[in-house]
PDB file of C-alpha atoms in Angstrom:
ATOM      1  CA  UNK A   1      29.804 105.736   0.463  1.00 66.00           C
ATOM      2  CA  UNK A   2      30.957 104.197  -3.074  1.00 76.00           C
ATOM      3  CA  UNK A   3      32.989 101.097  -2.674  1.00 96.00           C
ATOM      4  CA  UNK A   4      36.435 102.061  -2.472  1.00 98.00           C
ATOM      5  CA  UNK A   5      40.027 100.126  -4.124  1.00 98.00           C
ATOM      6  CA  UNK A   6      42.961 100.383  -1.835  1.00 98.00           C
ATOM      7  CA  UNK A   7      46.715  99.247  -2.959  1.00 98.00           C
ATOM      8  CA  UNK A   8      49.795  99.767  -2.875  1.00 98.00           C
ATOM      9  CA  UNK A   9      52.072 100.972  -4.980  1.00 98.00           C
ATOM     10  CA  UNK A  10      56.075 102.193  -5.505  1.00 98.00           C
ATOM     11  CA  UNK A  11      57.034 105.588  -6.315  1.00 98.00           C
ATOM     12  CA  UNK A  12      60.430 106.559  -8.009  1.00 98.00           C
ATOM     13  CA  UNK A  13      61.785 109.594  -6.128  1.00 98.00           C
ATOM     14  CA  UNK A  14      65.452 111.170  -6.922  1.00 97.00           C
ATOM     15  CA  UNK A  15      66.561 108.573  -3.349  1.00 97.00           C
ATOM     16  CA  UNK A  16      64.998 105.982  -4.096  1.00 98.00           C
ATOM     17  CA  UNK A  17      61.554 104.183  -4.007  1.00 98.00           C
ATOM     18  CA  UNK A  18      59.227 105.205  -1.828  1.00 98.00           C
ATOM     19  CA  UNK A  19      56.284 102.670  -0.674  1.00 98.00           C
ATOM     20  CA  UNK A  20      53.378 104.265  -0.721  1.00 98.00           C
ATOM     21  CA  UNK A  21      49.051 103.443  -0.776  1.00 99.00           C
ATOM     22  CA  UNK A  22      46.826 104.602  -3.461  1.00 98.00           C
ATOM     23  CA  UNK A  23      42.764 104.489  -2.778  1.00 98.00           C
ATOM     24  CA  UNK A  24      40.078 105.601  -5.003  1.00 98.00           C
ATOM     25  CA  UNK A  25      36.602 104.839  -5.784  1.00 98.00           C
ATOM     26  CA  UNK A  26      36.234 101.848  -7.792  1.00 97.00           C
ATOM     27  CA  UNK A  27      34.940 102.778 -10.719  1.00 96.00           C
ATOM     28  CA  UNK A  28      37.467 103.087 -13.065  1.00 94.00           C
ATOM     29  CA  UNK A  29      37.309 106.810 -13.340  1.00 96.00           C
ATOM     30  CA  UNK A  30      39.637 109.588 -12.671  1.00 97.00           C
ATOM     31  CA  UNK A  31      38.790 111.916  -9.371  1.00 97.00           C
ATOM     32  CA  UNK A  32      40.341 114.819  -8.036  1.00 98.00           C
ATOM     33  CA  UNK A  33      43.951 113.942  -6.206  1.00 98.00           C
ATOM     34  CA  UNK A  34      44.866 114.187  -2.680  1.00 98.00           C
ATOM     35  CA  UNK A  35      48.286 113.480  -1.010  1.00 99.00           C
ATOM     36  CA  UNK A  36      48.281 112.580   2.404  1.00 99.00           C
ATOM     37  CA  UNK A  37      50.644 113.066   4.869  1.00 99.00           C
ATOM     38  CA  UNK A  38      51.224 110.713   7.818  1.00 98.00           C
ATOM     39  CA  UNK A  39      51.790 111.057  11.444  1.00 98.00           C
ATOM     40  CA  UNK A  40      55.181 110.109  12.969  1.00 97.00           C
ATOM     41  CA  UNK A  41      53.907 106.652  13.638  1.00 97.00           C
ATOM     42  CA  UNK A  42      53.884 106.018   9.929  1.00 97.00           C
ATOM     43  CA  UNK A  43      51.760 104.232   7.298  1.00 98.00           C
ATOM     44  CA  UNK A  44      50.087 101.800   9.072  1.00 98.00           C
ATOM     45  CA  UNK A  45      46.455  99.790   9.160  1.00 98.00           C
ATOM     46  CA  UNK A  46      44.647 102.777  10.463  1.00 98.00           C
ATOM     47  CA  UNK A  47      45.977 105.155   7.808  1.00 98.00           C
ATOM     48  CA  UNK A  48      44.897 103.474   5.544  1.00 98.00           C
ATOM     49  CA  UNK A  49      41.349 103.109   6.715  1.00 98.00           C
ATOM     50  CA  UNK A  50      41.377 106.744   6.833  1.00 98.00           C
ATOM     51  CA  UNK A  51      42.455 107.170   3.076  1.00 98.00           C
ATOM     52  CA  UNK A  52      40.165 104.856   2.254  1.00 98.00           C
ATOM     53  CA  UNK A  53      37.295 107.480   4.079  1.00 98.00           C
ATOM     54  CA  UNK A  54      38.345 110.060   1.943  1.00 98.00           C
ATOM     55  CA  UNK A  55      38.054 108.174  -1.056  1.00 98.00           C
ATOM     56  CA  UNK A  56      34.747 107.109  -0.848  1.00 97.00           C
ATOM     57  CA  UNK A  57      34.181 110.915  -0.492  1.00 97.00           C
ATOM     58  CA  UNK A  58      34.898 110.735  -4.301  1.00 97.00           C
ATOM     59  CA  UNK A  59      39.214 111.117  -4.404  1.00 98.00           C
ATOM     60  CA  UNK A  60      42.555 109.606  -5.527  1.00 98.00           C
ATOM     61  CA  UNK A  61      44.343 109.859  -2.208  1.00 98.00           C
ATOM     62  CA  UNK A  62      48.029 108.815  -1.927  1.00 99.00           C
ATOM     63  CA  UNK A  63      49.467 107.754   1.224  1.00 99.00           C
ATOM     64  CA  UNK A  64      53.518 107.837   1.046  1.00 99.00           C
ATOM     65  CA  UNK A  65      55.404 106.229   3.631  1.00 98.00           C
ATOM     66  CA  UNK A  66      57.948 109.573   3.677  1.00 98.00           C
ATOM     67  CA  UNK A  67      60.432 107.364   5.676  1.00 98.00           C
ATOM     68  CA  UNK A  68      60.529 105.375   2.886  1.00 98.00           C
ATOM     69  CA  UNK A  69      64.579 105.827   3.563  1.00 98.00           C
ATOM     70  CA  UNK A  70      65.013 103.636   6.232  1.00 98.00           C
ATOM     71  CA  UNK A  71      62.921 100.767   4.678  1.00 97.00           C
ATOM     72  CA  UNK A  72      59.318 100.324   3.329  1.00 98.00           C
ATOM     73  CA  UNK A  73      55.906 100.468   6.121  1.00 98.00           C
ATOM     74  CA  UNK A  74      56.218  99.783   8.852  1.00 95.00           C
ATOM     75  CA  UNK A  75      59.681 101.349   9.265  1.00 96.00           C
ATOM     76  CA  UNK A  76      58.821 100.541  13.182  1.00 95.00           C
ATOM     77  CA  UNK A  77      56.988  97.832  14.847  1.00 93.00           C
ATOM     78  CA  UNK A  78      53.920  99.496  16.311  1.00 95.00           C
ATOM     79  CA  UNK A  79      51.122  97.717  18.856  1.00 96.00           C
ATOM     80  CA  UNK A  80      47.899  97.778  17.594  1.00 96.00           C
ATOM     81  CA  UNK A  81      46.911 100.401  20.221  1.00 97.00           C
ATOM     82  CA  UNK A  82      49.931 102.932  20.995  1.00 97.00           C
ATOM     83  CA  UNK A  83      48.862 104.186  24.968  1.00 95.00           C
ATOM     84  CA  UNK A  84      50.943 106.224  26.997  1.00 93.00           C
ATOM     85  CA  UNK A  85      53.147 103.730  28.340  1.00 94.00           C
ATOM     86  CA  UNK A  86      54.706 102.505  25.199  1.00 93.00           C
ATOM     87  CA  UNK A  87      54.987 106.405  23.562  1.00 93.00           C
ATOM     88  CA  UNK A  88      58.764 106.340  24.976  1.00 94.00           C
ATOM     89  CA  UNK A  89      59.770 103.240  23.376  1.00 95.00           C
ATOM     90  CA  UNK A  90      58.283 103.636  19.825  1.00 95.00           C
ATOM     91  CA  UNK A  91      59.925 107.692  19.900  1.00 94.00           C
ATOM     92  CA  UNK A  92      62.896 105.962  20.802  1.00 95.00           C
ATOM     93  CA  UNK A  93      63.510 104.519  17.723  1.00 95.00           C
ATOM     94  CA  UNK A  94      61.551 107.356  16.028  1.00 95.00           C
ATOM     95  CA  UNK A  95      63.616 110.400  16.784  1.00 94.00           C
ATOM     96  CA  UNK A  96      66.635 109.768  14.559  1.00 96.00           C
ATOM     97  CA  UNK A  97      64.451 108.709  11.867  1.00 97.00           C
ATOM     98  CA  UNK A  98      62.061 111.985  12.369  1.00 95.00           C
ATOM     99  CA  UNK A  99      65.279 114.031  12.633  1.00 95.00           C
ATOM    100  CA  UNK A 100      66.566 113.097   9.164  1.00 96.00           C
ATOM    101  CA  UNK A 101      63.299 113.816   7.257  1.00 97.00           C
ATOM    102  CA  UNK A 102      64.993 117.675   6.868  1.00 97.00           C
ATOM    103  CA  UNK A 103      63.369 119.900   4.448  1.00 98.00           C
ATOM    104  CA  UNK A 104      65.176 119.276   1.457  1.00 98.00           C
ATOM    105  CA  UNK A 105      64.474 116.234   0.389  1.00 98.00           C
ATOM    106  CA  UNK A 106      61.352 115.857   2.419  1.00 98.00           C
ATOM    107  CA  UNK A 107      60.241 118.559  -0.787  1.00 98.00           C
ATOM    108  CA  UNK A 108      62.321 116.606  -3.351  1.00 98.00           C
ATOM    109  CA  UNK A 109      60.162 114.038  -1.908  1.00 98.00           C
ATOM    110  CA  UNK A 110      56.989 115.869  -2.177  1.00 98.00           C
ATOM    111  CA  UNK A 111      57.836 116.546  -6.318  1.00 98.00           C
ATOM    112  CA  UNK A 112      58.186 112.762  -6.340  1.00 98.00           C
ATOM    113  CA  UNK A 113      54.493 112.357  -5.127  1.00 98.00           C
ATOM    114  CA  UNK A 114      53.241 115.327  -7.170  1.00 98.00           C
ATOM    115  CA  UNK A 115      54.810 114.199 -10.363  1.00 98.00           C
ATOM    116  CA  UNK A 116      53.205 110.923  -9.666  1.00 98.00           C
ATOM    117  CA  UNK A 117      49.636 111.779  -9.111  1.00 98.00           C
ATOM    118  CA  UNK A 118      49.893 113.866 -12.346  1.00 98.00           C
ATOM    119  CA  UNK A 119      50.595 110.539 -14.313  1.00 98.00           C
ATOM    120  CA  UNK A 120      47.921 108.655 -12.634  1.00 98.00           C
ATOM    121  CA  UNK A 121      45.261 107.715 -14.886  1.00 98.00           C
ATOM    122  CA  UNK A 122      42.846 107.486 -11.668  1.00 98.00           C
ATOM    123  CA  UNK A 123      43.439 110.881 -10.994  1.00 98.00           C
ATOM    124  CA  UNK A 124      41.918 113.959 -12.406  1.00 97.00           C
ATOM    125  CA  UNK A 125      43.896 116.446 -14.117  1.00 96.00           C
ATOM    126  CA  UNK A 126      43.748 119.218 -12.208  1.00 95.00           C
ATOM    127  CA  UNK A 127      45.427 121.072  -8.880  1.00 96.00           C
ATOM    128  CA  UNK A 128      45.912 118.915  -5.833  1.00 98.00           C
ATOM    129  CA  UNK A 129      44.515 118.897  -2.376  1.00 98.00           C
ATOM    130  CA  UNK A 130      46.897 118.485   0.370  1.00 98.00           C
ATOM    131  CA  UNK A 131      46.308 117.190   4.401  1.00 99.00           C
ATOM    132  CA  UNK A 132      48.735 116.293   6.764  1.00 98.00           C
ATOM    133  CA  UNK A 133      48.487 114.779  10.912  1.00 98.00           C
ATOM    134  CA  UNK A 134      51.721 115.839  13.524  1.00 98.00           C
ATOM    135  CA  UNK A 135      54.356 115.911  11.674  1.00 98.00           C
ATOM    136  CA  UNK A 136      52.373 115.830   7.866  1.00 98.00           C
ATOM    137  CA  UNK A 137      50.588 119.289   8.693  1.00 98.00           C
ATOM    138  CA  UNK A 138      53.845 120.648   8.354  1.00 98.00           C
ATOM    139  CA  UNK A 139      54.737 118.800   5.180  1.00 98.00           C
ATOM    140  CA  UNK A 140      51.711 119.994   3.853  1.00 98.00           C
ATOM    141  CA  UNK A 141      52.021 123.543   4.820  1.00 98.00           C
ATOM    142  CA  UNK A 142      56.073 123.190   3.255  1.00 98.00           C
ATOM    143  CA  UNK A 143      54.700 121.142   0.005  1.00 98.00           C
ATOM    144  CA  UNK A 144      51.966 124.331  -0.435  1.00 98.00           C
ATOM    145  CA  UNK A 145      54.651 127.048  -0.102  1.00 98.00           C
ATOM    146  CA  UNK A 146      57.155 125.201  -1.831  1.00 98.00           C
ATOM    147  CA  UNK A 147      54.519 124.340  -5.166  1.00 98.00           C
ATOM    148  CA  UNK A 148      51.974 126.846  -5.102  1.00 98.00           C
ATOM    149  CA  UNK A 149      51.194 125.981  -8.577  1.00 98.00           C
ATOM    150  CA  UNK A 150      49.961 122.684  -8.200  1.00 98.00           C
ATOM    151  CA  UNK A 151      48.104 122.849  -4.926  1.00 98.00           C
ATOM    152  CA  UNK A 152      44.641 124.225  -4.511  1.00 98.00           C
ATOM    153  CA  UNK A 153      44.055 123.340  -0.939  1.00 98.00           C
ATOM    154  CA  UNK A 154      46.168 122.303   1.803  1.00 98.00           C
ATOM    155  CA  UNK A 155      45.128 121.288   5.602  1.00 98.00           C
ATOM    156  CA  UNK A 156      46.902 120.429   8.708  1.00 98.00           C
ATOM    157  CA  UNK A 157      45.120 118.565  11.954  1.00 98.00           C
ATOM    158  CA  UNK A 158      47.134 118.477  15.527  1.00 98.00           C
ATOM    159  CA  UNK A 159      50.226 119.828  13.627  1.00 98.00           C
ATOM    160  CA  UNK A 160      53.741 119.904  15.388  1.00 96.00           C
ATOM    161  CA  UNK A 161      56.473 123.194  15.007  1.00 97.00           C
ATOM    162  CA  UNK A 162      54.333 124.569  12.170  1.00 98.00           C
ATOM    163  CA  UNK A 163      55.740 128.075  13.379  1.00 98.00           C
ATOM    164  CA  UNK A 164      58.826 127.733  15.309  1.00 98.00           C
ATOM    165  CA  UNK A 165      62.005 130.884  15.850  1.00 96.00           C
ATOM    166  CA  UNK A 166      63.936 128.275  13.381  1.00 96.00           C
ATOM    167  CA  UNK A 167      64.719 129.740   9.788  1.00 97.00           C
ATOM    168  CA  UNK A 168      63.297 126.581   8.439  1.00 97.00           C
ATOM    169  CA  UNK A 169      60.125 127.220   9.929  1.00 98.00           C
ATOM    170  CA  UNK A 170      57.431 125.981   7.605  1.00 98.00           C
ATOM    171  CA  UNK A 171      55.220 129.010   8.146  1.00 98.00           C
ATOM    172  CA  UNK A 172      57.825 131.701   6.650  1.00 98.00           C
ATOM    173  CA  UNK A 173      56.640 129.967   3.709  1.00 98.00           C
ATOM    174  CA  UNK A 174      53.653 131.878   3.633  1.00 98.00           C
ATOM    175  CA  UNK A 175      54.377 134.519   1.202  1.00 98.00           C
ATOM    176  CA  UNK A 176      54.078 132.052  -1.456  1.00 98.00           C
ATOM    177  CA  UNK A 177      51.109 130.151  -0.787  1.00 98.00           C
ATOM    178  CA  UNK A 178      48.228 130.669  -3.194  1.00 98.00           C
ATOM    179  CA  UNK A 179      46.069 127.243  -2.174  1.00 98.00           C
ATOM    180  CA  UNK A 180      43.826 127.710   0.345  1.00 98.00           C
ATOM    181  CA  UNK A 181      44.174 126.494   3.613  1.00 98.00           C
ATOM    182  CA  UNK A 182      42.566 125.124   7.137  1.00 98.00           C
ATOM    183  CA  UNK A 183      44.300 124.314  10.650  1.00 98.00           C
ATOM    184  CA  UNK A 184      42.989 122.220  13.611  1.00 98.00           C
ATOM    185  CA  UNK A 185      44.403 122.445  16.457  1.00 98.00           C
ATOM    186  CA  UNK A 186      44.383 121.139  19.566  1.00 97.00           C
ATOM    187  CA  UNK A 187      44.412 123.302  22.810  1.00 93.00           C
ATOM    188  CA  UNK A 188      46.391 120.441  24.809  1.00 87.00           C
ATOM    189  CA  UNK A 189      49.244 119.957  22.534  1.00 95.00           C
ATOM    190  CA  UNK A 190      53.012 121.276  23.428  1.00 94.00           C
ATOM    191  CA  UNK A 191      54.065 120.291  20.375  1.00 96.00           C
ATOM    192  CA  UNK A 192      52.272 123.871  19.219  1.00 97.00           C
ATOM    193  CA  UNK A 193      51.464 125.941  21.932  1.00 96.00           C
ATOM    194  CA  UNK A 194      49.449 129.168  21.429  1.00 97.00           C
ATOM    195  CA  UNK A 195      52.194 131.624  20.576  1.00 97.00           C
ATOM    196  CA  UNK A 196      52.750 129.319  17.520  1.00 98.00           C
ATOM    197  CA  UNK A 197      49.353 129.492  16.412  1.00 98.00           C
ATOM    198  CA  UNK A 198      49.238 133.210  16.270  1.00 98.00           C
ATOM    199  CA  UNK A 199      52.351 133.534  14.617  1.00 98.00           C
ATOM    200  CA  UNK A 200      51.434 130.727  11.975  1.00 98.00           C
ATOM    201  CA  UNK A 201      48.125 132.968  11.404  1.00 98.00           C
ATOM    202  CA  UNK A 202      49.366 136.496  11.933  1.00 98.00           C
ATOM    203  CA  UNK A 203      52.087 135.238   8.692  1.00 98.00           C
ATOM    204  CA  UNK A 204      49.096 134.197   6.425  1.00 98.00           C
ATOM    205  CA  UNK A 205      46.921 136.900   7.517  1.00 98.00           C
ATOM    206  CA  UNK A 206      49.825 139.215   6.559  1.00 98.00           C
ATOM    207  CA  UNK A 207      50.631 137.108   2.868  1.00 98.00           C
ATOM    208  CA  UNK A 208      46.658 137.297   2.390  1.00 98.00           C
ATOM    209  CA  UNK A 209      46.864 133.193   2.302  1.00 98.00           C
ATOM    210  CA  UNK A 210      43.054 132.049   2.653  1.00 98.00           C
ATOM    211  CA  UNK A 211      43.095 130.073   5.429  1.00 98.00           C
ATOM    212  CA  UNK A 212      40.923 128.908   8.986  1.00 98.00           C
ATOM    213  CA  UNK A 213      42.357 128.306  12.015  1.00 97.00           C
ATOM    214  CA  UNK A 214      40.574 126.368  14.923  1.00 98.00           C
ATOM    215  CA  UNK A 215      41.721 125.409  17.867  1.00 98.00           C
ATOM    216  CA  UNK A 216      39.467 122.025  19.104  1.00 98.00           C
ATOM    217  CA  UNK A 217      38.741 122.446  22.793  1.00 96.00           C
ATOM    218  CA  UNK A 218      39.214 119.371  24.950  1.00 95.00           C
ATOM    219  CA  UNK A 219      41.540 117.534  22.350  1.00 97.00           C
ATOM    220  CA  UNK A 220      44.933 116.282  22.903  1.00 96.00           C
ATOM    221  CA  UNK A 221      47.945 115.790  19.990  1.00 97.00           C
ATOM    222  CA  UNK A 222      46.588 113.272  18.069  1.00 97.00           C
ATOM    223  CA  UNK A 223      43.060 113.250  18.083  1.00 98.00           C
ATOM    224  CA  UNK A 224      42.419 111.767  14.957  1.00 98.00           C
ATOM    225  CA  UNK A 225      44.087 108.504  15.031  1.00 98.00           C
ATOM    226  CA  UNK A 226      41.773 106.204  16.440  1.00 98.00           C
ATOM    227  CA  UNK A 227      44.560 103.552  17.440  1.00 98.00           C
ATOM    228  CA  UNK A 228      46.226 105.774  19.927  1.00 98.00           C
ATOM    229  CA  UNK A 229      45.045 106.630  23.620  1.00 97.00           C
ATOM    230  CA  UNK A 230      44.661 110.710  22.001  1.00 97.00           C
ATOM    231  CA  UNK A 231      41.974 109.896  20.254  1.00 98.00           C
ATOM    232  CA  UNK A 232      38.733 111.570  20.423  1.00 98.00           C
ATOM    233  CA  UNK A 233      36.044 111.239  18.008  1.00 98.00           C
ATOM    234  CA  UNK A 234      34.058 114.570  18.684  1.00 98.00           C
ATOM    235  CA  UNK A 235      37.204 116.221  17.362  1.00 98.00           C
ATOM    236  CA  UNK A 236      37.767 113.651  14.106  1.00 98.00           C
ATOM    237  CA  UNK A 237      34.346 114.165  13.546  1.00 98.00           C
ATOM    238  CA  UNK A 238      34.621 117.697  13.566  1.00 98.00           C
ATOM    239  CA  UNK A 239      37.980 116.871  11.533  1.00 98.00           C
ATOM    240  CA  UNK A 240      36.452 115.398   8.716  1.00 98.00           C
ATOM    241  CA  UNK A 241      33.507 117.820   8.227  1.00 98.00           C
ATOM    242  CA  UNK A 242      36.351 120.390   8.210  1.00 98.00           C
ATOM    243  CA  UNK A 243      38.719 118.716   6.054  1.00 98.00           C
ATOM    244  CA  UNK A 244      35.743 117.476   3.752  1.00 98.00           C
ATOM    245  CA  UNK A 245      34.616 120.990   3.058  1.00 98.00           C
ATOM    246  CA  UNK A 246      38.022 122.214   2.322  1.00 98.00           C
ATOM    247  CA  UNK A 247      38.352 119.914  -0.747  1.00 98.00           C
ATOM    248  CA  UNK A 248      35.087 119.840  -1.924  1.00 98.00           C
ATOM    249  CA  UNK A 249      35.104 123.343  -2.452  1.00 97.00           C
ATOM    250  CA  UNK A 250      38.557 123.707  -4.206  1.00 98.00           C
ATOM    251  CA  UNK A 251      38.944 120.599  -6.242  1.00 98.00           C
ATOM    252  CA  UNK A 252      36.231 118.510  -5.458  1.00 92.00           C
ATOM    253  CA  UNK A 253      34.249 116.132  -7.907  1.00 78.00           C
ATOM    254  CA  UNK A 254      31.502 119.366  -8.531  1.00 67.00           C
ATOM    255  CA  UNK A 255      34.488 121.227  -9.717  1.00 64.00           C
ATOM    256  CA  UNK A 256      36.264 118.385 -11.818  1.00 53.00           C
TER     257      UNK A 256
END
């Protein structure tokens, strides 16, 4: 793994300023651009270490804090190890926070981020890869229906409500997706139980999106966030080879 440069960095959206980390290899030379969606617990220490992972797999990843409204990272306190017990609390404080994040500006938000990367001189001209956690799978699913001209690639991992009855439902999006995409699920989440995850494929089967969907046996929401009691590393493992794949194959350094 190349060494790696994380910082952090502001980015002018049409609300504001949204704080946000940028990590690349450190070399000085542009590589292909990812934007990275975060859970509902927010950009955070283990975030980070994870963009810095994909980095060293030769990208410009950018991490926005997309609650950037309601103040810069951490927007809530968080232990350094969320279990069970303190889940009520933190959603607590979450849920009207979470609630406002509405698809609007969530995608003015998303333009922001785009626009960004496009002027970075670290990244590579090019399309844009796209992955998301929870609640990011289904920003990245919106931001690839929603800009289908600038993303190449888009994956979501544990994703909530990607493919709800509402008429906001990310997935209706489908019909305008042309980057390709990849799902994984996991088979003990409520957040997107199986009637979900045929309808979310049976709408990009039927808009010919290229796309994989898996469904991780065993894993709970969450399984890729190593500083919550849902972690399980068979399944990030499996998540990174996945996710890895994905981007090396649609805008990856071989293709730059």
């Amino acid at each position: 793994m190349p060494s790696v440069r994380g910082t952090s960095v502001d980015i002018p959206t049409q609300d504001g300023v949204a704080d946000a980390y940028l990590a690349h290899p450190d070399d000085g030379s542009p590589h292909p651009p990812v934007l990275f969606y975060m859970d509902a617990f927010g950009l955070r220490p283990h975030l980070r270490k994870m963009a810095d992972r994909l980095a060293g797999a030769g990208y410009t990843v950018l991490l926005p804090n997309v609650f950037y409204r309601h103040g810069r990272a951490p927007v809530v306190e968080l232990p350094d190890f969320i279990d069970p017990a303190r889940r009520p609390g933190i959603f607590e404080r979450l849920g009207p926070i979470l609630q406002s994040l509405t698809p609007d500006p969530a995608m003015r938000d998303a333009d922001a981020y785009l626009a960004w990367l496009a002027g970075c001189p670290l990244a590579a001209d090019g399309p844009v890869g796209v992955t998301g956690y929870c609640m990011g799978a289904g920003l990245a699913l919106r931001t690839a229906g929603t800009y289908p001209e600038r993303i190449a690639a888009a994956a979501g991992f544990h994703g909530a409500r990607l493919a709800t009855d509402s008429a906001d439902s990310p997935h209706l999006l489908a019909d305008r997706i042309s980057a390709e995409l990849y799902f994984g699920h996991a088979d003990q989440d409520p957040s997107l139980p199986p009637e979900q995850i045929d309808r979310l494929d049976e709408a990009l089967t039927a808009s010919g999106v290229r796309h994989h969907s898996e469904v991780y046996t065993g894993a709970r929401h969450g399984f890729t966030q190593a500083d919550t009691a849902a972690y399980d590393s068979t399944a990030d493992d499996r998540h990174w080879v996945a996710l890895t794949s994905l981007l090396d194959r649609t805008i990856g350094p071989a293709r730059a």
